[in-house]
Amino acid sequence: MLRIGMLTSGGDCQALNAAMRGVVKGIFSARDDVEIYGFQDGYRGLIYSDFKMLTSRDFSGILTRGGTILGTSRQPFKMMRVPDENGLDKVEAMKHTYHKLSLDCLVILGGNGTHKTANMLREEGLNVITLPKTIDNDLWGTEMTFGFQSAVDVATDTIDRIHTTATSHSRVFIIEVMGHKVGHVTLHAGIAGGADIVLIPEIPYDIDVIADVIQGRSAAGKSFTILAVAEGAISREDAKLSKKEYKEKLAKRKYPSIAYELAEQIEKATGKEVRITVPGHTQRGGSPVPYDRVFSSRVGAKAADMILNSQYGYMVGMKNGETVAVPLEEVAGKLKFVDPKCSLIKEARMVGISFGDREGDEPAEEIAAAEDVRAAEADTKKEKKEKKAKKDKKEKSKKSKKEK
């Protein structure tokens, strides 16, 4: 009997179901004596032994369905070694669940944080295979991740729709695209949607350059300007701050996000009316585009082949159009950033796209500093969420005691 555990962790995205389908169909094409244990809500299900038995029928008809049939949750890697509120050792609990069910392998679908935990479980002696899930396409060791092309499609569609109203009202529009640490989605959507300015975390921007581009377009008779801005876009000034200094600045920031800060600065510098559109979680939702359906099916089938051959401790990636096995220890903890000097950036500049910098500047030091700043921004947001969660839990506890 082959016993497989499966879970989806971190933020959801399109093609999670398609990838799991690929794994299960691939395994059942070779043998029938298989048991599938689906852990609910990511690592939480593995920690607390919350699972349901699944059959091949559960994976029929889900190729085009978005989200995940198993549910998901965020379980920060840095908290995995910290006991829960009842003193439970999470790592030991996950190992206990694995051995209690006599699993032969864990198939884990997730992004960067998920892979850190997956690699830790590998180091703890569990058989693990992972699949590259993230709309950000920032996983090291693979050219592509499923969810990315679908997210680009949604973001591009948003930019396309903004074009008509931007031209009608002669306005400046900012479309804020997902991507705190890397700008792959914003870069591709910006090019595909015909954005005039694309701001990504890897290239710190200069507000004066942005204002010059907008004014230059007006002088050329172009009454509107469209900016595709990544959530983690950062100014040259902020990129020079230390991680601590930037973290303190973020805590005091009056704007809900970078788009609103930029809007105020642009209106002040140009006198132009600015509007903001934030597609938000729509970029994660809906059916996967055909590319993601094919890609996720391929990596799922490759994972099945690896399981059947007892090849564990790897992430299934894509290199030069072929599925490959990438050692987990090479993937965990690494991000794949946009290279500011890559040909795609150069070609985008050639067709007239501005990145908010002065072409020819050498931003290497700022980019290195910006990486620390992006980490600080992510930490600050997590801290705010954790603080709110603790507050809500405390209020819920008080309310429960009153009711009793």
Coordinates of C-alpha atoms in Angstrom, one line a residue:
M1 CA 0.0 0.0 0.0
L2 CA 1.3 3.5 -1.0
R3 CA 0.2 6.2 1.5
I4 CA 0.5 9.8 0.3
G5 CA -0.2 12.9 2.4
M6 CA -1.0 16.1 0.6
L7 CA -1.4 19.7 1.7
T8 CA -1.6 23.2 0.3
S9 CA 0.0 26.0 2.3
G10 CA 0.3 29.8 2.2
G11 CA -1.7 32.1 0.0
D12 CA -4.0 30.4 -2.5
C13 CA -3.8 30.8 -6.2
Q14 CA -5.1 29.3 -9.4
A15 CA -4.1 25.8 -10.5
L16 CA -3.6 24.3 -7.0
N17 CA -6.3 21.8 -7.7
A18 CA -5.0 21.1 -11.2
A19 CA -1.5 20.3 -9.7
M20 CA -3.0 17.9 -7.1
R21 CA -5.0 16.3 -9.8
G22 CA -1.9 15.8 -11.9
V23 CA -0.2 14.0 -8.9
V24 CA -3.1 11.7 -8.1
K25 CA -3.9 10.8 -11.7
G26 CA -0.2 10.1 -12.4
I27 CA 0.0 7.8 -9.4
F28 CA -3.2 5.9 -10.1
S29 CA -2.2 5.4 -13.7
A30 CA 0.6 3.1 -12.4
R31 CA -1.0 1.4 -9.4
D32 CA -4.3 1.0 -7.5
D33 CA -3.1 0.3 -4.0
V34 CA -3.0 4.0 -3.0
E35 CA -4.3 5.9 -0.1
I36 CA -4.5 9.7 -0.2
Y37 CA -4.6 11.7 3.0
G38 CA -5.6 15.3 2.4
F39 CA -4.6 17.6 5.3
Q40 CA -6.9 20.5 5.9
D41 CA -5.7 24.1 5.9
G42 CA -2.1 23.5 5.2
Y43 CA 0.5 22.7 7.8
R44 CA -2.2 23.3 10.5
G45 CA -3.9 20.1 9.4
L46 CA -0.6 18.2 9.6
I47 CA 0.1 19.6 13.1
Y48 CA -3.3 18.8 14.5
S49 CA -3.9 15.6 12.5
D50 CA -6.9 17.2 10.7
F51 CA -7.3 15.2 7.5
K52 CA -9.7 13.4 5.3
M53 CA -9.3 10.4 3.2
L54 CA -9.6 11.1 -0.5
T55 CA -10.0 8.9 -3.6
S56 CA -9.2 9.4 -7.2
R57 CA -12.8 10.5 -7.7
D58 CA -12.2 13.6 -5.5
F59 CA -9.8 14.8 -8.1
S60 CA -12.1 14.6 -11.1
G61 CA -13.6 17.8 -12.5
I62 CA -11.2 20.1 -10.6
L63 CA -8.8 21.0 -13.4
T64 CA -10.4 24.4 -14.0
R65 CA -11.4 25.1 -10.4
G66 CA -9.6 27.9 -8.6
G67 CA -8.6 27.8 -4.9
T68 CA -7.9 24.6 -3.2
I69 CA -10.2 21.7 -2.2
L70 CA -8.0 21.1 0.9
G71 CA -8.1 24.7 2.2
T72 CA -5.0 26.6 3.2
S73 CA -3.5 28.8 5.9
R74 CA -0.4 30.7 6.6
Q75 CA 1.9 29.1 9.2
P76 CA 5.1 31.3 9.3
F77 CA 8.3 29.3 9.2
K78 CA 9.8 31.4 12.0
M79 CA 7.0 30.2 14.3
M80 CA 7.3 26.5 13.5
R81 CA 9.8 25.9 16.3
V82 CA 7.6 28.0 18.8
P83 CA 5.1 25.9 20.8
D84 CA 1.4 26.8 20.3
E85 CA -0.7 28.3 23.0
N86 CA -1.1 24.9 24.7
G87 CA 2.6 24.2 24.6
L88 CA 2.4 21.8 21.6
D89 CA 5.7 21.2 19.8
K90 CA 4.5 21.8 16.2
V91 CA 7.4 20.0 14.5
E92 CA 7.1 16.9 16.7
A93 CA 3.4 17.0 16.1
M94 CA 3.8 17.0 12.3
K95 CA 6.3 14.1 12.6
H96 CA 3.9 12.2 14.8
T97 CA 1.0 12.6 12.4
Y98 CA 3.2 11.5 9.5
H99 CA 4.4 8.3 11.3
K100 CA 1.0 7.6 12.9
L101 CA -0.5 7.4 9.4
S102 CA 2.5 5.4 8.1
L103 CA 2.9 7.8 5.2
D104 CA 5.3 7.1 2.5
C105 CA 5.5 10.7 1.3
L106 CA 4.2 14.2 1.8
V107 CA 3.3 16.2 -1.3
I108 CA 3.4 19.9 -0.3
L109 CA 2.2 22.7 -2.6
G110 CA 3.4 26.2 -1.7
G111 CA 5.7 29.2 -2.0
N112 CA 8.8 30.4 -0.3
G113 CA 7.8 30.1 3.3
T114 CA 6.1 26.7 2.6
H115 CA 9.4 25.4 1.2
K116 CA 11.4 26.5 4.2
T117 CA 9.1 24.3 6.4
A118 CA 9.1 21.5 3.8
N119 CA 12.9 21.5 3.8
M120 CA 12.9 21.4 7.6
L121 CA 10.7 18.3 7.6
R122 CA 13.1 16.7 5.1
E123 CA 15.9 17.4 7.5
E124 CA 13.8 15.8 10.2
G125 CA 13.7 12.6 8.2
L126 CA 10.3 12.8 6.4
N127 CA 9.9 12.0 2.7
V128 CA 8.9 15.2 1.0
I129 CA 8.2 16.3 -2.6
T130 CA 7.1 19.9 -3.3
L131 CA 5.4 21.7 -6.1
P132 CA 6.1 25.4 -7.0
K133 CA 3.0 27.4 -6.1
T134 CA 3.0 31.2 -6.1
I135 CA 1.6 34.0 -8.2
D136 CA 4.9 35.9 -7.6
N137 CA 7.0 33.5 -9.6
D138 CA 9.8 34.1 -7.1
L139 CA 10.8 30.5 -6.2
W140 CA 14.5 29.8 -6.7
G141 CA 15.3 26.8 -8.9
T142 CA 12.4 27.0 -11.4
E143 CA 11.7 29.3 -14.3
M144 CA 8.0 29.2 -13.6
T145 CA 5.5 28.7 -10.8
F146 CA 1.8 27.9 -11.3
G147 CA -0.6 30.8 -10.5
F148 CA 1.8 33.3 -12.1
Q149 CA 0.4 33.4 -15.6
S150 CA -3.2 33.5 -14.2
A151 CA -2.3 36.5 -12.0
V152 CA -0.6 38.3 -14.8
D153 CA -3.8 37.7 -16.9
V154 CA -6.0 39.3 -14.2
A155 CA -3.6 42.3 -13.7
T156 CA -3.3 42.8 -17.4
D157 CA -7.1 42.8 -17.8
T158 CA -7.4 45.4 -15.1
I159 CA -4.8 47.7 -16.9
D160 CA -6.7 47.1 -20.2
R161 CA -10.0 48.2 -18.7
I162 CA -8.4 51.3 -17.1
H163 CA -7.1 52.5 -20.4
T164 CA -10.5 53.5 -21.7
T165 CA -11.5 55.5 -18.6
A166 CA -8.0 57.0 -18.4
T167 CA -8.2 58.3 -21.9
S168 CA -11.8 59.6 -21.5
H169 CA -11.0 61.6 -18.4
S170 CA -7.4 62.6 -19.1
R171 CA -6.2 61.3 -15.7
V172 CA -3.2 59.6 -14.2
F173 CA -4.1 56.1 -13.1
I174 CA -2.2 53.9 -10.7
I175 CA -2.9 50.1 -10.7
E176 CA -1.4 48.5 -7.7
V177 CA -0.3 44.9 -8.4
M178 CA 0.5 42.2 -5.9
G179 CA 4.2 41.7 -5.2
H180 CA 5.8 42.8 -1.9
K181 CA 9.3 41.5 -2.5
V182 CA 9.5 40.9 -6.2
G183 CA 8.1 42.5 -9.3
H184 CA 7.6 39.7 -11.8
V185 CA 3.8 40.1 -12.0
T186 CA 3.9 43.8 -12.2
L187 CA 6.6 43.8 -14.9
H188 CA 4.8 41.3 -17.1
A189 CA 1.3 42.8 -16.6
G190 CA 2.8 46.3 -17.1
I191 CA 4.3 45.4 -20.5
A192 CA 1.3 43.4 -21.6
G193 CA -1.1 46.1 -20.6
G194 CA 0.8 49.0 -22.2
A195 CA 1.6 50.8 -18.9
D196 CA 3.7 53.9 -19.3
I197 CA 5.5 53.6 -16.0
V198 CA 6.2 50.3 -14.2
L199 CA 7.5 50.4 -10.6
I200 CA 8.9 47.2 -9.1
P201 CA 10.8 46.6 -5.8
E202 CA 14.0 45.7 -7.6
I203 CA 14.4 49.2 -9.1
P204 CA 14.0 52.0 -6.6
Y205 CA 12.1 55.0 -8.2
D206 CA 12.7 58.7 -8.2
I207 CA 9.4 60.7 -7.9
D208 CA 11.0 63.5 -9.9
V209 CA 11.5 61.1 -12.8
I210 CA 7.9 59.9 -12.6
A211 CA 6.7 63.6 -12.7
D212 CA 8.9 64.3 -15.7
V213 CA 7.5 61.3 -17.6
I214 CA 3.9 62.4 -16.9
Q215 CA 4.6 66.0 -17.9
G216 CA 6.5 64.9 -20.9
R217 CA 3.5 62.8 -22.1
S218 CA 1.2 65.8 -21.6
A219 CA 3.6 68.0 -23.6
A220 CA 3.5 65.4 -26.4
G221 CA -0.3 65.6 -26.5
K222 CA -0.9 62.4 -24.4
S223 CA -3.4 63.4 -21.8
F224 CA -3.3 60.3 -19.6
T225 CA -0.6 58.2 -18.0
I226 CA -0.9 54.7 -16.5
L227 CA 1.4 53.4 -13.8
A228 CA 1.6 49.7 -12.9
V229 CA 3.0 49.7 -9.4
A230 CA 4.0 46.7 -7.3
E231 CA 2.9 46.6 -3.6
G232 CA 6.6 46.6 -2.6
A233 CA 7.7 49.5 -4.9
I234 CA 10.2 51.7 -3.1
S235 CA 11.7 55.1 -3.6
R236 CA 15.4 55.8 -3.9
E237 CA 15.3 57.6 -0.5
D238 CA 13.6 54.8 1.3
A239 CA 16.0 52.2 -0.3
K240 CA 18.9 54.0 1.4
L241 CA 17.4 53.5 4.9
S242 CA 18.4 50.7 7.1
K243 CA 16.0 47.9 7.7
K244 CA 15.3 49.2 11.2
E245 CA 14.8 52.8 10.0
Y246 CA 12.4 51.7 7.2
K247 CA 10.4 49.5 9.5
E248 CA 9.9 52.4 11.9
K249 CA 8.8 54.6 8.9
L250 CA 6.3 52.0 7.8
A251 CA 4.8 51.8 11.2
K252 CA 4.1 55.5 11.1
R253 CA 3.0 55.6 7.4
K254 CA -0.4 57.3 7.1
Y255 CA -1.1 55.7 3.7
P256 CA -2.8 52.3 3.3
S257 CA -0.3 51.3 0.6
I258 CA 2.3 52.7 -1.7
A259 CA -0.2 53.6 -4.4
Y260 CA -1.8 56.2 -2.2
E261 CA 1.5 57.7 -1.2
L262 CA 2.5 57.9 -4.9
A263 CA -0.8 59.5 -5.8
E264 CA -0.4 62.3 -3.4
Q265 CA 3.2 62.9 -4.5
I266 CA 2.2 62.9 -8.2
E267 CA -0.7 65.3 -7.7
K268 CA 1.5 67.7 -5.8
A269 CA 4.3 67.5 -8.4
T270 CA 2.2 67.7 -11.6
G271 CA -1.2 69.1 -10.6
K272 CA -2.7 66.1 -12.4
E273 CA -5.8 64.2 -11.1
V274 CA -4.8 60.7 -9.9
R275 CA -7.0 57.7 -9.4
I276 CA -6.1 54.4 -7.9
T277 CA -7.2 50.9 -8.7
V278 CA -6.3 47.9 -6.6
P279 CA -7.3 44.5 -8.1
G280 CA -6.1 42.9 -4.9
H281 CA -7.1 39.3 -4.3
T282 CA -8.8 39.0 -7.7
Q283 CA -5.3 38.3 -8.9
R284 CA -5.4 35.0 -6.9
G285 CA -8.9 34.0 -7.8
G286 CA -10.9 32.5 -10.6
S287 CA -10.0 29.6 -13.0
P288 CA -6.4 29.1 -14.0
V289 CA -5.5 30.2 -17.5
P290 CA -4.6 27.4 -20.0
Y291 CA -0.9 27.8 -19.5
D292 CA -1.2 27.2 -15.7
R293 CA -3.4 24.2 -16.3
V294 CA -0.8 22.6 -18.6
F295 CA 2.1 23.6 -16.3
S296 CA 0.5 22.4 -13.1
S297 CA -0.5 19.1 -14.7
R298 CA 3.1 18.6 -15.9
V299 CA 4.7 19.2 -12.5
G300 CA 2.0 17.1 -10.9
A301 CA 2.7 14.2 -13.2
K302 CA 6.5 14.6 -12.6
A303 CA 5.9 14.5 -8.9
A304 CA 3.9 11.3 -9.3
D305 CA 6.8 9.7 -11.3
M306 CA 9.2 10.7 -8.5
I307 CA 7.0 9.2 -5.8
L308 CA 6.7 5.9 -7.8
N309 CA 10.4 5.8 -7.9
S310 CA 10.9 6.8 -4.3
Q311 CA 12.8 10.0 -5.3
Y312 CA 12.2 12.3 -2.3
G313 CA 13.6 15.6 -1.0
Y314 CA 13.0 17.6 -4.1
M315 CA 10.9 20.4 -5.6
V316 CA 9.6 19.8 -9.1
G317 CA 10.6 22.8 -11.2
M318 CA 10.8 23.9 -14.8
K319 CA 14.1 24.6 -16.7
N320 CA 14.4 25.1 -20.4
G321 CA 10.8 23.9 -20.9
E322 CA 11.5 20.6 -19.1
T323 CA 10.3 19.4 -15.7
V324 CA 13.2 18.8 -13.3
A325 CA 13.9 17.7 -9.7
V326 CA 15.5 20.5 -7.7
P327 CA 17.0 19.6 -4.3
L328 CA 14.9 21.3 -1.5
E329 CA 18.0 22.5 0.3
E330 CA 18.8 24.6 -2.8
V331 CA 15.3 26.1 -2.9
A332 CA 14.5 26.9 0.7
G333 CA 15.0 30.5 1.8
K334 CA 16.0 31.9 -1.6
L335 CA 14.0 34.3 -3.7
K336 CA 14.2 34.8 -7.5
F337 CA 14.2 38.6 -8.0
V338 CA 13.8 40.5 -11.3
D339 CA 17.3 41.3 -12.5
P340 CA 17.4 45.1 -13.3
K341 CA 19.9 44.4 -16.0
C342 CA 18.0 41.5 -17.7
S343 CA 17.0 41.7 -21.4
L344 CA 13.3 42.0 -20.5
I345 CA 13.9 45.3 -18.6
K346 CA 16.1 46.5 -21.5
E347 CA 13.4 45.7 -24.1
A348 CA 10.7 47.3 -22.0
R349 CA 12.7 50.5 -21.9
M350 CA 13.2 50.3 -25.6
V351 CA 9.4 50.4 -26.2
G352 CA 9.1 53.5 -24.0
I353 CA 8.4 52.1 -20.5
S354 CA 9.9 54.1 -17.6
F355 CA 10.9 52.4 -14.4
G356 CA 10.9 55.6 -12.5
D357 CA 14.7 55.8 -12.5
R358 CA 17.2 57.7 -14.6
E359 CA 18.4 55.2 -17.2
G360 CA 22.2 54.7 -16.8
D361 CA 22.1 55.1 -13.0
E362 CA 23.9 52.3 -11.1
P363 CA 21.4 51.2 -8.5
A364 CA 23.3 48.2 -7.1
E365 CA 23.7 49.5 -3.6
E366 CA 20.2 50.8 -3.4
I367 CA 18.9 47.5 -4.7
A368 CA 20.8 45.6 -2.0
A369 CA 19.4 48.0 0.6
A370 CA 15.9 47.7 -0.9
E371 CA 16.0 43.9 -0.2
D372 CA 16.4 44.6 3.5
V373 CA 13.7 47.2 3.3
R374 CA 11.3 44.8 1.6
A375 CA 12.0 42.3 4.4
A376 CA 11.2 45.0 6.9
E377 CA 7.9 45.8 5.2
A378 CA 6.9 42.2 5.2
D379 CA 7.8 41.9 8.9
T380 CA 5.8 45.0 9.8
K381 CA 2.7 43.7 8.0
K382 CA 3.0 40.3 9.7
E383 CA 3.4 42.0 13.1
K384 CA 0.3 44.1 12.5
K385 CA -1.7 41.0 11.6
E386 CA -0.4 39.0 14.5
K387 CA -1.2 41.9 16.9
K388 CA -4.7 42.1 15.5
A389 CA -5.2 38.4 15.8
K390 CA -4.2 38.4 19.4
K391 CA -6.5 41.3 20.1
D392 CA -9.4 39.6 18.4
K393 CA -8.7 36.4 20.3
K394 CA -8.6 38.2 23.6
E395 CA -11.9 40.0 22.9
K396 CA -13.5 36.7 21.9
S397 CA -12.3 35.1 25.1
K398 CA -13.7 37.9 27.2
K399 CA -17.0 37.7 25.4
S400 CA -17.2 33.9 25.9
K401 CA -16.6 34.3 29.7
K402 CA -19.3 36.9 29.9
E403 CA -21.8 34.6 28.1
K404 CA -21.0 31.8 30.6

